PDB file of C-alpha atoms in Angstrom:
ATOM      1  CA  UNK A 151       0.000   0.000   0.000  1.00 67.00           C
ATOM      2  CA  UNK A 152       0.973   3.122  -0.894  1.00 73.00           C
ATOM      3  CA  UNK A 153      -0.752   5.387   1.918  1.00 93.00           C
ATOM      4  CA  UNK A 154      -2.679   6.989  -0.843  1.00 97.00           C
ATOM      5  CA  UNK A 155      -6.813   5.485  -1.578  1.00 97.00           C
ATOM      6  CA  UNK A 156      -9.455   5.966  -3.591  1.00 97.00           C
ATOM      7  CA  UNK A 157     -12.923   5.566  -3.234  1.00 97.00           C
ATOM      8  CA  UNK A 158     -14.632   4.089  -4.995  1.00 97.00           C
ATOM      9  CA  UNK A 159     -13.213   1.773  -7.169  1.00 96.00           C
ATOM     10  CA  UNK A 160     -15.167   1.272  -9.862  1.00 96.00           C
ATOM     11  CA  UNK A 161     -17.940   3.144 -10.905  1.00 96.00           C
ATOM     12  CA  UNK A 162     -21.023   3.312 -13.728  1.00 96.00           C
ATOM     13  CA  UNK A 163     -22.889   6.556 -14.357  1.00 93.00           C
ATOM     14  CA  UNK A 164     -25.169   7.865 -17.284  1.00 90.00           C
ATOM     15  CA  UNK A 165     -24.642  10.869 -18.812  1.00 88.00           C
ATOM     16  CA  UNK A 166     -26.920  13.077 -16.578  1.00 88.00           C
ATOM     17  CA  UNK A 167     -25.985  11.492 -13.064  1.00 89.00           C
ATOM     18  CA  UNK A 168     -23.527  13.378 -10.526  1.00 94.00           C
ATOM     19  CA  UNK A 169     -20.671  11.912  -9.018  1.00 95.00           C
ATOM     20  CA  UNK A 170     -17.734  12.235  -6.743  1.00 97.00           C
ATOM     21  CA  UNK A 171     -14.381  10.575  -6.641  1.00 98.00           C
ATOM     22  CA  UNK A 172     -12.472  10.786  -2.771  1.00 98.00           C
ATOM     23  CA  UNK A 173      -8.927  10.316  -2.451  1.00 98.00           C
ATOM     24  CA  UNK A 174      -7.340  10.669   0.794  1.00 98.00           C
ATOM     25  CA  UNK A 175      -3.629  10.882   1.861  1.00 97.00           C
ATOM     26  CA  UNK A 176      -2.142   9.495   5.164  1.00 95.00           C
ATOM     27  CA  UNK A 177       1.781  10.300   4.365  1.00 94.00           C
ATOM     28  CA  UNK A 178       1.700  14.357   5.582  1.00 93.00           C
ATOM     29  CA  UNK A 179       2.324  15.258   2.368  1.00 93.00           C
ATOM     30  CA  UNK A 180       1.295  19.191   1.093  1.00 90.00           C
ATOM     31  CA  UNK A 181       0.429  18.532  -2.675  1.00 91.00           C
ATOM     32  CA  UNK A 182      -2.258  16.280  -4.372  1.00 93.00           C
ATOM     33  CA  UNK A 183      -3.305  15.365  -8.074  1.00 94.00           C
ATOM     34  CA  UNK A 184      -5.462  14.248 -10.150  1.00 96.00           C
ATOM     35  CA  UNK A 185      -4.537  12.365 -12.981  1.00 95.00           C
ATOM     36  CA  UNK A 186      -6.685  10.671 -15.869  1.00 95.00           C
ATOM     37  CA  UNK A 187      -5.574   7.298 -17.741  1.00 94.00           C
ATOM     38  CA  UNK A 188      -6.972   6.036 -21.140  1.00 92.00           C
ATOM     39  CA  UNK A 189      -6.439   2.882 -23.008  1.00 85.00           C
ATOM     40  CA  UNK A 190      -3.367   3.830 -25.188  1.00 76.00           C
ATOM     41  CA  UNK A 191      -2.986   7.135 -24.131  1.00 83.00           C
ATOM     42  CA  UNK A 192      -0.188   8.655 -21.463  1.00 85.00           C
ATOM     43  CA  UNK A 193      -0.807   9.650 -18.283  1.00 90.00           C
ATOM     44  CA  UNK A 194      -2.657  13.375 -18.281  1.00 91.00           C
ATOM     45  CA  UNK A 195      -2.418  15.505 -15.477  1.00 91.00           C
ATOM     46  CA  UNK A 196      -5.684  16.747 -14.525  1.00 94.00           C
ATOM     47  CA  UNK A 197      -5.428  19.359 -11.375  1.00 93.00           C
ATOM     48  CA  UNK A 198      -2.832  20.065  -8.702  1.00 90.00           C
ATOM     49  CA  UNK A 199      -3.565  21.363  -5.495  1.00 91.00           C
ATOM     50  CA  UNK A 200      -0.848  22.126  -2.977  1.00 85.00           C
ATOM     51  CA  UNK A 201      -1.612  23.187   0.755  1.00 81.00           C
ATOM     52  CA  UNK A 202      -5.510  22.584  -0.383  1.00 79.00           C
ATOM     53  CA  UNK A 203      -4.462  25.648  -2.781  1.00 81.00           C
ATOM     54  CA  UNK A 204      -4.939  24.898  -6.851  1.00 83.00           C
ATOM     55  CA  UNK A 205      -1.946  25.430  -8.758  1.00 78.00           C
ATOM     56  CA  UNK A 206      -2.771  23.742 -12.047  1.00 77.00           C
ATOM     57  CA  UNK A 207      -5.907  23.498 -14.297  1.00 78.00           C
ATOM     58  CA  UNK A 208      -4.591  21.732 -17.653  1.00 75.00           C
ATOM     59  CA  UNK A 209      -7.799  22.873 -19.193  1.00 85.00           C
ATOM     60  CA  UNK A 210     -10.151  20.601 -18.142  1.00 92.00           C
ATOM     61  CA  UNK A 211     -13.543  20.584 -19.498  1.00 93.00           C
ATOM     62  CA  UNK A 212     -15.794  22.199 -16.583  1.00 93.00           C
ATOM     63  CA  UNK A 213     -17.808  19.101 -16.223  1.00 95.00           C
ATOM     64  CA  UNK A 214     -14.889  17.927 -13.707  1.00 96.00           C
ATOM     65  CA  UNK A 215     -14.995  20.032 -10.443  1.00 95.00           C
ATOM     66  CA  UNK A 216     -11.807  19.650  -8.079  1.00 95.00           C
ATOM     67  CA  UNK A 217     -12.422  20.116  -4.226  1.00 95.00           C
ATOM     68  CA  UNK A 218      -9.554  19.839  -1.734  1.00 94.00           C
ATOM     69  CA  UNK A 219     -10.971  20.828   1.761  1.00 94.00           C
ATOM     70  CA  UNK A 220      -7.084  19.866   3.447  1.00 92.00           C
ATOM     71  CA  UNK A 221      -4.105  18.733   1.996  1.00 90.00           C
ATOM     72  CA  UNK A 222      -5.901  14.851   3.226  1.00 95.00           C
ATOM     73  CA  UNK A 223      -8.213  14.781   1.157  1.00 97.00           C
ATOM     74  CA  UNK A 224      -8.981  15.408  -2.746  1.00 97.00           C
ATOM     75  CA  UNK A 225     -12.656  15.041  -4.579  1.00 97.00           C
ATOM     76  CA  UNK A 226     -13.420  14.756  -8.369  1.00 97.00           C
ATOM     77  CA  UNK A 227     -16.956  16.235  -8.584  1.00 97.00           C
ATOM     78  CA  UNK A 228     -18.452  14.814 -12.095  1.00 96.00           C
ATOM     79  CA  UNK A 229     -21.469  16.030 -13.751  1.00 94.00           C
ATOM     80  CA  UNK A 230     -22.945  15.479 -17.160  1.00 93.00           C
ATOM     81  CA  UNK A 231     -20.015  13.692 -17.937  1.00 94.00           C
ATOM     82  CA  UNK A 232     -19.973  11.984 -22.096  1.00 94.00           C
ATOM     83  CA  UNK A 233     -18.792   8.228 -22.976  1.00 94.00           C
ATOM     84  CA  UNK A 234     -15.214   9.488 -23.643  1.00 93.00           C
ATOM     85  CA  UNK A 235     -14.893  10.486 -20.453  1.00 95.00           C
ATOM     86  CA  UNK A 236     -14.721   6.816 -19.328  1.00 96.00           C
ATOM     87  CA  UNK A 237     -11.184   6.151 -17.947  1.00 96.00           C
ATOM     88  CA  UNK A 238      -9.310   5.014 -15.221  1.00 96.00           C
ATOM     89  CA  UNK A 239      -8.672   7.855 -12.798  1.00 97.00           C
ATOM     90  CA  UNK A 240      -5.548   8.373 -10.153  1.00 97.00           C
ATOM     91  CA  UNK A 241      -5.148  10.212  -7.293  1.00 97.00           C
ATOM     92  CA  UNK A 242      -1.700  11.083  -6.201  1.00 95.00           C
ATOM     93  CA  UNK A 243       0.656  13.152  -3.540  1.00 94.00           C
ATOM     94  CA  UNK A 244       4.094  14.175  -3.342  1.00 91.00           C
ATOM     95  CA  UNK A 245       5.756  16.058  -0.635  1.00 87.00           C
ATOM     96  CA  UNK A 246       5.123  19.314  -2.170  1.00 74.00           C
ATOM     97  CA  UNK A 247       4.684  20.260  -5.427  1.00 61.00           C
ATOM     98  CA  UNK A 248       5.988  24.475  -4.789  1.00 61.00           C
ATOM     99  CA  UNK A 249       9.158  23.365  -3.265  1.00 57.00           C
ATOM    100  CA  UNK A 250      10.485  20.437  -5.156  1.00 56.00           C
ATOM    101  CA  UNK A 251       7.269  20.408  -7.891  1.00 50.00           C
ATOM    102  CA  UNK A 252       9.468  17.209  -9.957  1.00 67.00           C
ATOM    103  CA  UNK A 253       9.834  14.914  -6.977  1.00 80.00           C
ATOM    104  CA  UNK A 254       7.950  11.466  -6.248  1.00 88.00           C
ATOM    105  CA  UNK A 255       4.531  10.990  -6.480  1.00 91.00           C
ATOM    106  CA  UNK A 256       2.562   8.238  -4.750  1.00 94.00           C
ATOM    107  CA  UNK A 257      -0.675   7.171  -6.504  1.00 96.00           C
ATOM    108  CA  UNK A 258      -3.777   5.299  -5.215  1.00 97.00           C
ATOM    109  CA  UNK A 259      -5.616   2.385  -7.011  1.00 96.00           C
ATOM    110  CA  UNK A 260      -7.676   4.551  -8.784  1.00 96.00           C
ATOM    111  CA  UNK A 261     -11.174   4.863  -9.871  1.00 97.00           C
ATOM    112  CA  UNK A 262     -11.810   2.663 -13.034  1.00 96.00           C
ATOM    113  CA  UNK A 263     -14.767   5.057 -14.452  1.00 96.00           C
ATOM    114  CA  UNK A 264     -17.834   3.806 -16.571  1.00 96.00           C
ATOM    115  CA  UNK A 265     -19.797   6.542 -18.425  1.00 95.00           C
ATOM    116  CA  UNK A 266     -23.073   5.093 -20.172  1.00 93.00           C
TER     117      UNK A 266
ATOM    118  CA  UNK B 769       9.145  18.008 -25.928  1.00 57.00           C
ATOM    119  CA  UNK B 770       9.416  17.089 -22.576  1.00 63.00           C
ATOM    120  CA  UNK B 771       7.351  13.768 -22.638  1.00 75.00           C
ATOM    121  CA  UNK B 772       9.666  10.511 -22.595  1.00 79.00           C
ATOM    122  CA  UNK B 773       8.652   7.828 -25.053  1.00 83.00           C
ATOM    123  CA  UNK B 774       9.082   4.012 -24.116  1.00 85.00           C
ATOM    124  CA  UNK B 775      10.373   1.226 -26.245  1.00 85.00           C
ATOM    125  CA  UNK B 776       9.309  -1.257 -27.233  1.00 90.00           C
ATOM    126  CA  UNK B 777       5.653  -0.843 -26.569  1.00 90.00           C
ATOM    127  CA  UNK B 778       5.475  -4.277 -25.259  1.00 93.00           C
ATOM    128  CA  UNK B 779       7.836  -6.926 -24.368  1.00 95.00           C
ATOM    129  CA  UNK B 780       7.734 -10.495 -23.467  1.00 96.00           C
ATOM    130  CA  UNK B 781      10.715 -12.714 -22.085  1.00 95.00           C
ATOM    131  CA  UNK B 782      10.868 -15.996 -20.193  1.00 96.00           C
ATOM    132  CA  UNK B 783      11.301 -15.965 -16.199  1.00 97.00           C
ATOM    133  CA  UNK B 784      14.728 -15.557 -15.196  1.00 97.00           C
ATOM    134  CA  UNK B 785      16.100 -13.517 -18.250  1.00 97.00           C
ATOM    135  CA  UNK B 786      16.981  -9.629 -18.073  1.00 97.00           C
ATOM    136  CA  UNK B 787      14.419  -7.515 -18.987  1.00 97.00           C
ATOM    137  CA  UNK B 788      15.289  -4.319 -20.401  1.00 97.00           C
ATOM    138  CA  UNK B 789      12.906  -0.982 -21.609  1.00 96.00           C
ATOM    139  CA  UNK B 790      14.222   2.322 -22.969  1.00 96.00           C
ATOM    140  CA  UNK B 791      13.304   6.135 -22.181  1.00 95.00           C
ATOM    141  CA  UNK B 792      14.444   8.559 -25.254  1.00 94.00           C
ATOM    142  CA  UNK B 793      12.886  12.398 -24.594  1.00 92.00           C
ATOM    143  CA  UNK B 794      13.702  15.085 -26.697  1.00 90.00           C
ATOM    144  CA  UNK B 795      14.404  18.642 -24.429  1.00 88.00           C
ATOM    145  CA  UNK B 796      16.886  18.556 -21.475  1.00 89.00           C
ATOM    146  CA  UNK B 797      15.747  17.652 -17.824  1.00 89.00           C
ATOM    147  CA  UNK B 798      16.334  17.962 -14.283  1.00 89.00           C
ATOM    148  CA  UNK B 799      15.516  14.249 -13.581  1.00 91.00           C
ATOM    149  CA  UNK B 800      13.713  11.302 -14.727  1.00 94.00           C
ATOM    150  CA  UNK B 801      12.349   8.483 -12.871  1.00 95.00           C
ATOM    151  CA  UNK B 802      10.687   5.018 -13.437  1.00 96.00           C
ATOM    152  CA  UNK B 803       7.140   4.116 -12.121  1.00 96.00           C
ATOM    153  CA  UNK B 804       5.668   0.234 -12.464  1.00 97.00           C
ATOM    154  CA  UNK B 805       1.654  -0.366 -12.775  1.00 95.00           C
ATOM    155  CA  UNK B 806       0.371  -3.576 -12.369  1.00 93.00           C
ATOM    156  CA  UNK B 807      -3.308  -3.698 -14.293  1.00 87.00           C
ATOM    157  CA  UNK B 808      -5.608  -1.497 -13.572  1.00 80.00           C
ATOM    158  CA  UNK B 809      -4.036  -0.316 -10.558  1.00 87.00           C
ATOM    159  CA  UNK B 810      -2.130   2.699  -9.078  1.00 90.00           C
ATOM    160  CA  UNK B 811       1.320   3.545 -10.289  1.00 95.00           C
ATOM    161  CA  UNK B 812       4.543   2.814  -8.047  1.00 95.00           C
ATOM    162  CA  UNK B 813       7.636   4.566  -7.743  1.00 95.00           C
ATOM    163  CA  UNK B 814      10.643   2.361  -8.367  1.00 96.00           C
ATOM    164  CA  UNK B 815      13.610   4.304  -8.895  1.00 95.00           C
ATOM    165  CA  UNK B 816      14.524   9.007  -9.715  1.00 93.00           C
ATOM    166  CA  UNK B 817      17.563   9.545 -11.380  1.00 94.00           C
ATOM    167  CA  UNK B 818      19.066  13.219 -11.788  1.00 92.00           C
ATOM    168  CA  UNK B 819      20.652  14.898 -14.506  1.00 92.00           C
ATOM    169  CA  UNK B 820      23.592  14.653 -13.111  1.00 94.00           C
ATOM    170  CA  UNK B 821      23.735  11.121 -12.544  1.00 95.00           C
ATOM    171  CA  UNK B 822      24.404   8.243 -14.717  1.00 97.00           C
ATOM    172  CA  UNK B 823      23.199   5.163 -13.182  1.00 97.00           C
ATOM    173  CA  UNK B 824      21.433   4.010  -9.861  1.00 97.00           C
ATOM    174  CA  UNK B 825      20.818   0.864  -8.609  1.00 96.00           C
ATOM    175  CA  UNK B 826      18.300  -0.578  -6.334  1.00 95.00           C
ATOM    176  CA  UNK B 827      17.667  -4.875  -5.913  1.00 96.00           C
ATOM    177  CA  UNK B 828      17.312  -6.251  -9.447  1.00 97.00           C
ATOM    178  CA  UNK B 829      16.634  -2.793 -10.964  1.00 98.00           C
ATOM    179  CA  UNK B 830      19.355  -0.897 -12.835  1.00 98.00           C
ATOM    180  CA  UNK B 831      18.850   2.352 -14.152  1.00 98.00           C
ATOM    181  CA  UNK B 832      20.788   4.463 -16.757  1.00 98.00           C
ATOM    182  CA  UNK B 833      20.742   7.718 -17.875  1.00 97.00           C
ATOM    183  CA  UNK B 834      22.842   9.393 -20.709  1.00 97.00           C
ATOM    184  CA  UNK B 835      21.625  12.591 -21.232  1.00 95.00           C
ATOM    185  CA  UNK B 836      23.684  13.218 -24.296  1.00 95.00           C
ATOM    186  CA  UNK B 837      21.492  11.001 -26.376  1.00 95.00           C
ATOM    187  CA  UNK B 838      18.599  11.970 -24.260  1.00 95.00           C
ATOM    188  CA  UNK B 839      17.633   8.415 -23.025  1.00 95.00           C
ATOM    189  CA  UNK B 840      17.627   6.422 -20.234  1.00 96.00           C
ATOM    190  CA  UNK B 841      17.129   2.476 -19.716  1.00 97.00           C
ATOM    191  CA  UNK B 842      15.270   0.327 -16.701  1.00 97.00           C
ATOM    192  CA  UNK B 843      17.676  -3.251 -16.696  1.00 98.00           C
ATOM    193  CA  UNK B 844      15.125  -5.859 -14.292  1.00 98.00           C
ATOM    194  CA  UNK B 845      17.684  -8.962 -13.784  1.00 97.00           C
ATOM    195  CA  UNK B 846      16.564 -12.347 -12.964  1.00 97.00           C
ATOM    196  CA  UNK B 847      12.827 -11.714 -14.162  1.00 97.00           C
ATOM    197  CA  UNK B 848      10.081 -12.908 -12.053  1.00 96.00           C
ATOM    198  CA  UNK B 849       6.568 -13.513 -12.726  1.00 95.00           C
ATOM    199  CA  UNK B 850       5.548 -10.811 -10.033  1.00 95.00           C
ATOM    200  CA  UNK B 851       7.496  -8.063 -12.463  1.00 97.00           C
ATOM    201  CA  UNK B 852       4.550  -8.552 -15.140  1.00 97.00           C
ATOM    202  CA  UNK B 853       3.315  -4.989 -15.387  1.00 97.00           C
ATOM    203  CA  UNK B 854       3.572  -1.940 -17.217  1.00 95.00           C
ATOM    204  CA  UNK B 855       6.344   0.536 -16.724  1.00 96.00           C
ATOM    205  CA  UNK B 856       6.499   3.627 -17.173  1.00 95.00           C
ATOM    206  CA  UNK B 857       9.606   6.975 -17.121  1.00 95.00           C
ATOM    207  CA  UNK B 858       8.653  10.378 -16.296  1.00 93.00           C
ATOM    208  CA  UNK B 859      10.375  13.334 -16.994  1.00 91.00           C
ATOM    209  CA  UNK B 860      11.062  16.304 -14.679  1.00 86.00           C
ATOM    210  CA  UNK B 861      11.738  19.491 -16.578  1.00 81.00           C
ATOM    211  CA  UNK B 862      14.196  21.893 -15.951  1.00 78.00           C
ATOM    212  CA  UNK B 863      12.346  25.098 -14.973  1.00 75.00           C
ATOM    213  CA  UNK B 864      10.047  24.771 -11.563  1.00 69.00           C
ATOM    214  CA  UNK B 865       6.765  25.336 -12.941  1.00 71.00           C
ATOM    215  CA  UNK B 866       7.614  21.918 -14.656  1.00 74.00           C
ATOM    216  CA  UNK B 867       5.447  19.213 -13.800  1.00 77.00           C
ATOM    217  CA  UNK B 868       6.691  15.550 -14.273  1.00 84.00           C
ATOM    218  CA  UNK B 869       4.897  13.676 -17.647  1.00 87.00           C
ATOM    219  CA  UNK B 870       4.967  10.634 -18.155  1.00 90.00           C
ATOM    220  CA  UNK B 871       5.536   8.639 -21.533  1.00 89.00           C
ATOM    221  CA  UNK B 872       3.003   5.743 -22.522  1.00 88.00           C
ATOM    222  CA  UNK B 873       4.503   2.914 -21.039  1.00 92.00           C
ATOM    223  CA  UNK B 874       5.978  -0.324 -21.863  1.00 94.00           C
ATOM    224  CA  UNK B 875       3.714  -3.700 -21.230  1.00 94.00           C
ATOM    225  CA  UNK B 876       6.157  -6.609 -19.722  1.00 97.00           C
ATOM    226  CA  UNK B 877       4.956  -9.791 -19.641  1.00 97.00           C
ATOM    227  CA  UNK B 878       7.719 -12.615 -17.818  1.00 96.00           C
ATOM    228  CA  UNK B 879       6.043 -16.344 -19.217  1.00 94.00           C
ATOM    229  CA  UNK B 880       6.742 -19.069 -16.816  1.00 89.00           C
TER     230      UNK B 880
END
């Protein structure tokens, strides 16, 4: 275990449902991320949040809402989300991303993602 | 750009044999290191190598890094069906608002 989870694990929505992914951190670190994996595709950074304070967007469609309440704990808020949106999605930390922004990340399971 | 690409795309080798996957990127950076995922799981860190370093070991893993031709290599010794997964490198840029990407990944499959 990596100290970083995700809940839930899998999940199946249709098109008009809302949704929200939870990731939680129990290493003290200050940054957290969102990440988004597709079959064939590379890894894309989604948001960045360090000390529960966002410090990258790499234009993401609205339809995804970050939330960091503490630097514990991350939510993916999904509405009105389309088919293509279906994808595995990680949650990660690292100790923190304005100091050393390049250093190691540790990831949870993830959320394998369904849209309908 | 930044983004390391890994070769080959796939790879499979008996257990017990080396295993070996390359890194090539194409601007400089500060650092590069080498993540494993097993399927449909999270990613783990295995092994950050700087710029100014040429190789790193750590157990069976052996990592290179020759930043003249802008690639590094992950060496897994003594393959073992637990080291079936995919791995991945991930660049660090050189300025700080640089966040680490990471390449595709290559798909390692040890056969018993």
């Amino acid at each position: 275990e990596t100290g970083v989870t995700q809940t839930p694990r899998h999940l199946v929505m249709g098109m008009t449902n809302k949704k929200s992914l939870k990731c939680e951190q129990h290493l003290g670190h200050n940054a957290m991320y969102w990440y988004k994996q597709s079959a064939k595709k590379p890894l894309e950074l989604m948001f960045v949040y360090s000390l529960e304070e966002r410090v990258e967007n790499n234009s993401v469609p609205s339809r995804f809402s970050p939330e960091c309440p503490n630097s514990s704990h991350l939510f993916l808020h999904l509405h009105t989300l389309q088919p293509e949106d279906s994808a595995l999605y990680l949650c990660a930390s690292s100790q923190d991303a304005k100091r050393e922004p390049q250093e190691t990340q540790y990831f949870g399971p993830g959320t394998r993602l369904l849209v309908l | 750009s930044q983004q390391g690409e890994e070769d080959p795309q796939a790879l499979s080798i008996q257990e017990g044999e080396n295993a070996t996957m390359n890194c090539s990127y194409k601007t400089s950076i500060n650092n590069l290191q080498w993540y494993r995922q097993n399927s449909g799981r999270g990613l783990v860190h295995l092994i950050l190598i700087r710029s100014n370093e040429r190789e790193k070991h750590s157990g069976r893993l052996r990592v290179t890094l020759d930043t003249s031709k802008k690639s590094s290599s992950l060496l897994i010794t003594a393959s073992r069906a637990a080291d079936t997964a995919s791995y991945f490198c991930a660049t660090g840029g050189m300025n700080r608002d640089d966040k680490i990407i990471f390449g595709k990944g290559t798909r390692l499959h040890i056969l018993p």
